[in-house]
C-alpha cells in the first residue's frame, strides 16, 4: 500500500529568518520546517566528521568510549518500540565498524535489519558539559523544559537519589548515531513537546502526519498505532490508514528540522548519520503538554485503582508510574501547572 504524500516540508535559510517570523509561521501555525545555515560554527561539525563527510567513529571511541548508552535494535520490536540494549560507546562503535567492513566485503549497500543498531537518547550534554559540541539555535532557546531540568533535580529523596540515575539527572538533549538503514518507528514526541533535530553528518528521510489526522494510524479503539508505515498494514485493524495524507522531506547534512507538537513521524537514515536532538516546550505549546500530562496521570490512577486501599502511598506510586512512562514527575508537573494556571501547585485534579 503506497503512502499518500501530498506535501513537502519547506526549506528556509535560517539566517534570513527572524525570530518573529519563525514564531508566526511555524510555532503558532504548528508547522514543520527545515532550517539551513545555522551549524557552520559548531565544534561537532568539525570533530565528529572525517574529510570525506563520514562519521569520525574513532573520535567517539577515543574521547567518549566509556559512556554507557541505550542502543536500539532496529530488527527487534518490543510493544510499540524497538528493543533497547545497553552498551558502552566503544562497544557500539566496534559493532558499527564490523558492519561497515562486512558491507564493503560483499559490495552491498543494504544489510539485514537484524544487524542494525542505532544509538539513541544519549544525554551527551549532561555527561560532557565542558565539551560544548554545539550552540542551540536562537529559534529554540525559549526552552522551558531543559531550563527547568538544569536547575532542579527530578528526585531529591536521599534514599533513592543517585547522580547517574536516568530520571534524576535527565534532560531532553540527545545525540543519535547510526549506520545507513537504521530507523525510528512511527511516533509522536514525548508529552507532545516540540523537537528539533540537527544532522551533523548523513541524511535522513522524514514522513509526517499532522495532528488532525493522527486517528487514521490508530485502531478503532484508539489504543494501538501503526508501528511501521512501510510494513503490510492491516486494513482490518487500521481501516483509516490508507486515507492518511503525509508530508515528506529529506534532511541533508548541516540542516535542522523543526518538529511541531503532536505530529506523528517516522524517520529513516539514508546514510551513516549523527544527529543532535532536543525536546522542548514553551508558551506556544504549553496547553497541549499539560493536557497530555494530565491525561497520562489520570490513566495511571485508573490502572492502579484496584490497589489503592492497600497502598501506603498511592499518590507517590502514581507519580512514579507517570515518571517512568514519560520521564516526568511531580516536579515538572508543578512547573507546568504554575506556568499554565498562574497559581500554586497542590495536586493534580
GROMACS .gro file of C-alpha atoms in nm:
model
  349
    1UNK     CA    1   0.000   0.000   0.000
    2UNK     CA    2   0.159   0.329  -0.109
    3UNK     CA    3   0.154   0.639   0.107
    4UNK     CA    4  -0.040   0.947   0.001
    5UNK     CA    5   0.234   1.211   0.007
    6UNK     CA    6   0.085   1.549  -0.078
    7UNK     CA    7   0.315   1.799   0.094
    8UNK     CA    8   0.689   1.860   0.109
    9UNK     CA    9   0.837   2.024   0.416
   10UNK     CA   10   0.954   2.378   0.341
   11UNK     CA   11   1.329   2.454   0.346
   12UNK     CA   12   1.435   2.802   0.469
   13UNK     CA   13   1.772   2.970   0.523
   14UNK     CA   14   1.775   3.034   0.896
   15UNK     CA   15   1.997   3.339   0.853
   16UNK     CA   16   1.720   3.510   0.656
   17UNK     CA   17   1.450   3.433   0.914
   18UNK     CA   18   1.377   3.650   1.216
   19UNK     CA   19   1.257   3.502   1.544
   20UNK     CA   20   0.921   3.677   1.498
   21UNK     CA   21   0.883   3.521   1.155
   22UNK     CA   22   0.969   3.177   1.292
   23UNK     CA   23   0.709   3.215   1.566
   24UNK     CA   24   0.434   3.339   1.335
   25UNK     CA   25   0.497   3.096   1.050
   26UNK     CA   26   0.592   2.777   1.235
   27UNK     CA   27   0.532   2.786   1.613
   28UNK     CA   28   0.189   2.944   1.601
   29UNK     CA   29   0.088   2.751   1.289
   30UNK     CA   30   0.244   2.432   1.435
   31UNK     CA   31   0.411   2.353   1.102
   32UNK     CA   32   0.738   2.166   1.032
   33UNK     CA   33   1.027   2.338   0.857
   34UNK     CA   34   1.388   2.263   0.760
   35UNK     CA   35   1.636   2.537   0.855
   36UNK     CA   36   1.974   2.579   0.686
   37UNK     CA   37   2.281   2.792   0.760
   38UNK     CA   38   2.282   2.759   1.141
   39UNK     CA   39   2.552   2.497   1.211
   40UNK     CA   40   2.873   2.627   1.049
   41UNK     CA   41   3.046   2.719   1.376
   42UNK     CA   42   2.961   2.402   1.568
   43UNK     CA   43   3.252   2.209   1.714
   44UNK     CA   44   3.064   1.885   1.645
   45UNK     CA   45   3.070   1.963   1.273
   46UNK     CA   46   3.449   1.959   1.285
   47UNK     CA   47   3.540   1.694   1.543
   48UNK     CA   48   3.274   1.437   1.458
   49UNK     CA   49   3.321   1.421   1.080
   50UNK     CA   50   3.601   1.293   0.858
   51UNK     CA   51   3.717   1.477   0.546
   52UNK     CA   52   3.500   1.250   0.328
   53UNK     CA   53   3.190   1.351   0.525
   54UNK     CA   54   3.152   1.021   0.710
   55UNK     CA   55   3.128   0.992   1.091
   56UNK     CA   56   3.460   1.003   1.277
   57UNK     CA   57   3.387   0.690   1.477
   58UNK     CA   58   3.738   0.664   1.621
   59UNK     CA   59   3.699   1.009   1.776
   60UNK     CA   60   3.397   0.890   1.974
   61UNK     CA   61   3.575   0.574   2.091
   62UNK     CA   62   3.880   0.770   2.200
   63UNK     CA   63   3.708   1.057   2.380
   64UNK     CA   64   3.372   0.918   2.494
   65UNK     CA   65   3.418   0.542   2.467
   66UNK     CA   66   3.341   0.458   2.831
   67UNK     CA   67   2.995   0.619   2.831
   68UNK     CA   68   2.705   0.379   2.880
   69UNK     CA   69   2.433   0.435   2.620
   70UNK     CA   70   2.100   0.298   2.503
   71UNK     CA   71   2.111   0.127   2.164
   72UNK     CA   72   1.802   0.027   1.964
   73UNK     CA   73   1.795  -0.300   1.773
   74UNK     CA   74   1.616  -0.195   1.453
   75UNK     CA   75   1.518  -0.553   1.378
   76UNK     CA   76   1.358  -0.636   1.714
   77UNK     CA   77   1.026  -0.499   1.835
   78UNK     CA   78   0.909  -0.472   2.197
   79UNK     CA   79   0.549  -0.348   2.217
   80UNK     CA   80   0.548  -0.021   2.019
   81UNK     CA   81   0.923   0.042   2.035
   82UNK     CA   82   1.246  -0.114   1.918
   83UNK     CA   83   1.422  -0.339   2.166
   84UNK     CA   84   1.681  -0.149   2.369
   85UNK     CA   85   2.026  -0.273   2.467
   86UNK     CA   86   2.281  -0.111   2.695
   87UNK     CA   87   2.647  -0.099   2.599
   88UNK     CA   88   2.944   0.136   2.602
   89UNK     CA   89   3.005   0.378   2.318
   90UNK     CA   90   3.323   0.182   2.233
   91UNK     CA   91   3.124  -0.141   2.205
   92UNK     CA   92   2.867   0.027   1.982
   93UNK     CA   93   3.139   0.176   1.759
   94UNK     CA   94   3.308  -0.163   1.730
   95UNK     CA   95   2.983  -0.320   1.606
   96UNK     CA   96   2.932  -0.032   1.361
   97UNK     CA   97   3.284  -0.076   1.219
   98UNK     CA   98   3.226  -0.450   1.182
   99UNK     CA   99   2.903  -0.381   0.993
  100UNK     CA  100   3.078  -0.134   0.761
  101UNK     CA  101   3.353  -0.387   0.690
  102UNK     CA  102   3.103  -0.662   0.610
  103UNK     CA  103   2.910  -0.431   0.377
  104UNK     CA  104   3.227  -0.342   0.190
  105UNK     CA  105   3.338  -0.704   0.164
  106UNK     CA  106   3.015  -0.812  -0.004
  107UNK     CA  107   2.978  -0.486  -0.202
  108UNK     CA  108   2.632  -0.439  -0.055
  109UNK     CA  109   2.457  -0.114   0.025
  110UNK     CA  110   2.186  -0.286   0.230
  111UNK     CA  111   2.221  -0.504   0.536
  112UNK     CA  112   1.979  -0.728   0.719
  113UNK     CA  113   1.779  -0.515   0.964
  114UNK     CA  114   1.865  -0.760   1.241
  115UNK     CA  115   2.227  -0.643   1.233
  116UNK     CA  116   2.144  -0.271   1.253
  117UNK     CA  117   2.199  -0.099   1.587
  118UNK     CA  118   2.103   0.264   1.647
  119UNK     CA  119   2.239   0.467   1.941
  120UNK     CA  120   1.953   0.680   2.074
  121UNK     CA  121   1.880   0.924   2.356
  122UNK     CA  122   2.243   0.975   2.464
  123UNK     CA  123   2.241   1.255   2.725
  124UNK     CA  124   2.564   1.392   2.582
  125UNK     CA  125   2.539   1.749   2.712
  126UNK     CA  126   2.459   1.631   3.063
  127UNK     CA  127   2.754   1.392   3.059
  128UNK     CA  128   3.007   1.622   2.891
  129UNK     CA  129   2.904   1.979   2.980
  130UNK     CA  130   3.254   2.119   2.922
  131UNK     CA  131   3.285   1.992   2.566
  132UNK     CA  132   3.047   2.248   2.401
  133UNK     CA  133   2.970   2.044   2.089
  134UNK     CA  134   2.714   2.297   1.960
  135UNK     CA  135   2.514   2.605   2.039
  136UNK     CA  136   2.135   2.586   2.049
  137UNK     CA  137   1.994   2.796   1.762
  138UNK     CA  138   1.818   3.106   1.889
  139UNK     CA  139   1.484   2.990   1.746
  140UNK     CA  140   1.481   2.712   2.008
  141UNK     CA  141   1.635   2.888   2.310
  142UNK     CA  142   1.300   2.960   2.477
  143UNK     CA  143   1.314   2.606   2.616
  144UNK     CA  144   1.128   2.586   2.946
  145UNK     CA  145   1.173   2.211   2.979
  146UNK     CA  146   1.552   2.191   2.974
  147UNK     CA  147   1.598   2.519   3.158
  148UNK     CA  148   1.387   2.375   3.440
  149UNK     CA  149   1.567   2.041   3.446
  150UNK     CA  150   1.906   2.215   3.450
  151UNK     CA  151   1.804   2.387   3.773
  152UNK     CA  152   1.604   2.119   3.956
  153UNK     CA  153   1.678   1.751   4.010
  154UNK     CA  154   1.388   1.523   3.927
  155UNK     CA  155   1.423   1.336   4.257
  156UNK     CA  156   1.570   1.460   4.584
  157UNK     CA  157   1.492   1.164   4.808
  158UNK     CA  158   1.830   1.088   4.974
  159UNK     CA  159   1.738   0.718   4.997
  160UNK     CA  160   1.682   0.678   4.623
  161UNK     CA  161   1.870   0.963   4.458
  162UNK     CA  162   2.180   0.875   4.260
  163UNK     CA  163   2.367   1.127   4.047
  164UNK     CA  164   2.371   0.899   3.743
  165UNK     CA  165   2.011   0.783   3.782
  166UNK     CA  166   1.848   0.817   3.439
  167UNK     CA  167   1.542   1.001   3.572
  168UNK     CA  168   1.702   1.210   3.846
  169UNK     CA  169   1.962   1.363   3.614
  170UNK     CA  170   1.758   1.359   3.293
  171UNK     CA  171   1.743   1.633   3.037
  172UNK     CA  172   1.596   1.624   2.687
  173UNK     CA  173   1.911   1.694   2.485
  174UNK     CA  174   2.029   1.390   2.292
  175UNK     CA  175   2.282   1.258   2.045
  176UNK     CA  176   2.172   0.991   1.795
  177UNK     CA  177   2.416   0.783   1.588
  178UNK     CA  178   2.352   0.504   1.341
  179UNK     CA  179   2.459   0.344   1.014
  180UNK     CA  180   2.266   0.362   0.691
  181UNK     CA  181   1.936   0.175   0.721
  182UNK     CA  182   1.870   0.248   1.088
  183UNK     CA  183   1.530   0.399   1.158
  184UNK     CA  184   1.276   0.509   1.416
  185UNK     CA  185   0.918   0.372   1.410
  186UNK     CA  186   0.609   0.591   1.382
  187UNK     CA  187   0.557   0.800   1.696
  188UNK     CA  188   0.473   1.143   1.834
  189UNK     CA  189   0.729   1.301   2.063
  190UNK     CA  190   0.708   1.259   2.439
  191UNK     CA  191   0.421   1.453   2.603
  192UNK     CA  192   0.364   1.630   2.269
  193UNK     CA  193   0.669   1.850   2.304
  194UNK     CA  194   0.832   2.031   2.017
  195UNK     CA  195   1.161   1.889   1.896
  196UNK     CA  196   1.445   1.991   1.672
  197UNK     CA  197   1.699   1.762   1.508
  198UNK     CA  198   2.028   1.872   1.353
  199UNK     CA  199   2.215   1.648   1.109
  200UNK     CA  200   2.585   1.675   1.191
  201UNK     CA  201   2.651   1.428   0.912
  202UNK     CA  202   2.447   1.196   0.694
  203UNK     CA  203   2.096   1.215   0.553
  204UNK     CA  204   1.751   1.140   0.697
  205UNK     CA  205   1.415   1.088   0.531
  206UNK     CA  206   1.114   1.205   0.733
  207UNK     CA  207   0.745   1.119   0.698
  208UNK     CA  208   0.499   1.340   0.891
  209UNK     CA  209   0.130   1.313   0.976
  210UNK     CA  210  -0.049   1.620   1.114
  211UNK     CA  211  -0.233   1.605   1.449
  212UNK     CA  212  -0.568   1.637   1.275
  213UNK     CA  213  -0.505   1.302   1.106
  214UNK     CA  214  -0.338   1.102   1.384
  215UNK     CA  215  -0.656   0.898   1.443
  216UNK     CA  216  -0.604   0.741   1.099
  217UNK     CA  217  -0.297   0.548   1.220
  218UNK     CA  218  -0.479   0.406   1.525
  219UNK     CA  219  -0.713   0.110   1.558
  220UNK     CA  220  -1.087   0.154   1.619
  221UNK     CA  221  -1.031   0.175   1.995
  222UNK     CA  222  -0.754   0.437   1.972
  223UNK     CA  223  -0.527   0.212   2.176
  224UNK     CA  224  -0.277   0.074   1.923
  225UNK     CA  225  -0.098   0.266   1.646
  226UNK     CA  226   0.080   0.155   1.332
  227UNK     CA  227   0.439   0.061   1.411
  228UNK     CA  228   0.596   0.082   1.064
  229UNK     CA  229   0.419   0.270   0.785
  230UNK     CA  230   0.604   0.062   0.524
  231UNK     CA  231   0.505  -0.280   0.654
  232UNK     CA  232   0.191  -0.461   0.539
  233UNK     CA  233  -0.055  -0.257   0.747
  234UNK     CA  234  -0.378  -0.445   0.819
  235UNK     CA  235  -0.681  -0.267   0.670
  236UNK     CA  236  -0.900  -0.458   0.914
  237UNK     CA  237  -0.710  -0.338   1.220
  238UNK     CA  238  -0.625   0.009   1.088
  239UNK     CA  239  -0.913   0.095   0.850
  240UNK     CA  240  -0.822   0.463   0.822
  241UNK     CA  241  -0.454   0.421   0.739
  242UNK     CA  242  -0.497   0.427   0.362
  243UNK     CA  243  -0.667   0.768   0.389
  244UNK     CA  244  -0.380   0.936   0.574
  245UNK     CA  245  -0.212   1.225   0.392
  246UNK     CA  246   0.161   1.254   0.463
  247UNK     CA  247   0.426   1.522   0.448
  248UNK     CA  248   0.776   1.414   0.343
  249UNK     CA  249   1.127   1.557   0.327
  250UNK     CA  250   1.494   1.461   0.305
  251UNK     CA  251   1.715   1.631   0.562
  252UNK     CA  252   2.074   1.681   0.447
  253UNK     CA  253   2.395   1.734   0.643
  254UNK     CA  254   2.409   2.066   0.831
  255UNK     CA  255   2.032   2.107   0.823
  256UNK     CA  256   1.799   2.136   1.122
  257UNK     CA  257   1.438   2.021   1.118
  258UNK     CA  258   1.170   2.161   1.348
  259UNK     CA  259   0.913   1.900   1.453
  260UNK     CA  260   0.588   2.060   1.578
  261UNK     CA  261   0.371   1.937   1.865
  262UNK     CA  262   0.164   1.627   1.812
  263UNK     CA  263   0.289   1.542   1.461
  264UNK     CA  264   0.343   1.168   1.418
  265UNK     CA  265   0.659   1.090   1.225
  266UNK     CA  266   0.879   0.803   1.107
  267UNK     CA  267   1.246   0.860   1.026
  268UNK     CA  268   1.497   0.663   0.818
  269UNK     CA  269   1.873   0.716   0.798
  270UNK     CA  270   1.968   0.706   0.430
  271UNK     CA  271   2.338   0.734   0.511
  272UNK     CA  272   2.560   0.684   0.816
  273UNK     CA  273   2.425   0.961   1.036
  274UNK     CA  274   2.493   1.158   1.355
  275UNK     CA  275   2.230   1.400   1.481
  276UNK     CA  276   2.169   1.626   1.779
  277UNK     CA  277   1.810   1.638   1.907
  278UNK     CA  278   1.623   1.840   2.170
  279UNK     CA  279   1.270   1.806   2.304
  280UNK     CA  280   1.129   2.131   2.442
  281UNK     CA  281   0.821   2.335   2.515
  282UNK     CA  282   0.730   2.695   2.582
  283UNK     CA  283   0.419   2.914   2.600
  284UNK     CA  284   0.308   2.824   2.247
  285UNK     CA  285   0.252   2.454   2.317
  286UNK     CA  286   0.224   2.452   2.696
  287UNK     CA  287  -0.150   2.380   2.697
  288UNK     CA  288  -0.102   2.070   2.479
  289UNK     CA  289   0.175   1.942   2.705
  290UNK     CA  290  -0.039   1.999   3.013
  291UNK     CA  291  -0.334   1.817   2.858
  292UNK     CA  292  -0.132   1.505   2.772
  293UNK     CA  293   0.042   1.503   3.110
  294UNK     CA  294  -0.291   1.527   3.292
  295UNK     CA  295  -0.440   1.253   3.071
  296UNK     CA  296  -0.143   1.024   3.141
  297UNK     CA  297  -0.172   1.091   3.513
  298UNK     CA  298  -0.543   1.004   3.519
  299UNK     CA  299  -0.471   0.686   3.323
  300UNK     CA  300  -0.203   0.592   3.577
  301UNK     CA  301  -0.452   0.642   3.863
  302UNK     CA  302  -0.716   0.434   3.685
  303UNK     CA  303  -0.473   0.148   3.620
  304UNK     CA  304  -0.366   0.141   3.985
  305UNK     CA  305  -0.710   0.199   4.139
  306UNK     CA  306  -0.752  -0.166   4.244
  307UNK     CA  307  -0.459  -0.145   4.486
  308UNK     CA  308  -0.541   0.196   4.629
  309UNK     CA  309  -0.677   0.060   4.957
  310UNK     CA  310  -0.367  -0.148   5.031
  311UNK     CA  311  -0.111   0.108   4.919
  312UNK     CA  312   0.057   0.324   5.183
  313UNK     CA  313   0.145   0.599   4.935
  314UNK     CA  314  -0.095   0.574   4.642
  315UNK     CA  315  -0.023   0.924   4.515
  316UNK     CA  316   0.351   0.856   4.522
  317UNK     CA  317   0.301   0.532   4.331
  318UNK     CA  318   0.100   0.716   4.064
  319UNK     CA  319   0.373   0.977   4.031
  320UNK     CA  320   0.646   0.712   3.997
  321UNK     CA  321   0.442   0.537   3.731
  322UNK     CA  322   0.397   0.865   3.546
  323UNK     CA  323   0.769   0.945   3.573
  324UNK     CA  324   0.867   0.602   3.443
  325UNK     CA  325   0.637   0.632   3.142
  326UNK     CA  326   0.705   0.991   3.038
  327UNK     CA  327   1.024   1.095   3.215
  328UNK     CA  328   0.821   1.348   3.409
  329UNK     CA  329   0.705   1.354   3.767
  330UNK     CA  330   0.565   1.590   4.025
  331UNK     CA  331   0.839   1.849   3.987
  332UNK     CA  332   0.789   1.913   3.616
  333UNK     CA  333   0.414   1.881   3.666
  334UNK     CA  334   0.445   2.159   3.923
  335UNK     CA  335   0.636   2.372   3.671
  336UNK     CA  336   0.366   2.318   3.408
  337UNK     CA  337   0.077   2.378   3.646
  338UNK     CA  338   0.210   2.702   3.791
  339UNK     CA  339   0.311   2.834   3.447
  340UNK     CA  340  -0.021   2.749   3.285
  341UNK     CA  341  -0.262   2.838   3.566
  342UNK     CA  342  -0.069   3.117   3.738
  343UNK     CA  343  -0.128   2.965   4.081
  344UNK     CA  344   0.048   2.741   4.328
  345UNK     CA  345   0.051   2.362   4.278
  346UNK     CA  346  -0.136   2.144   4.523
  347UNK     CA  347  -0.221   1.820   4.342
  348UNK     CA  348  -0.336   1.703   4.003
  349UNK     CA  349  -0.715   1.724   3.990
   0.00000   0.00000   0.00000
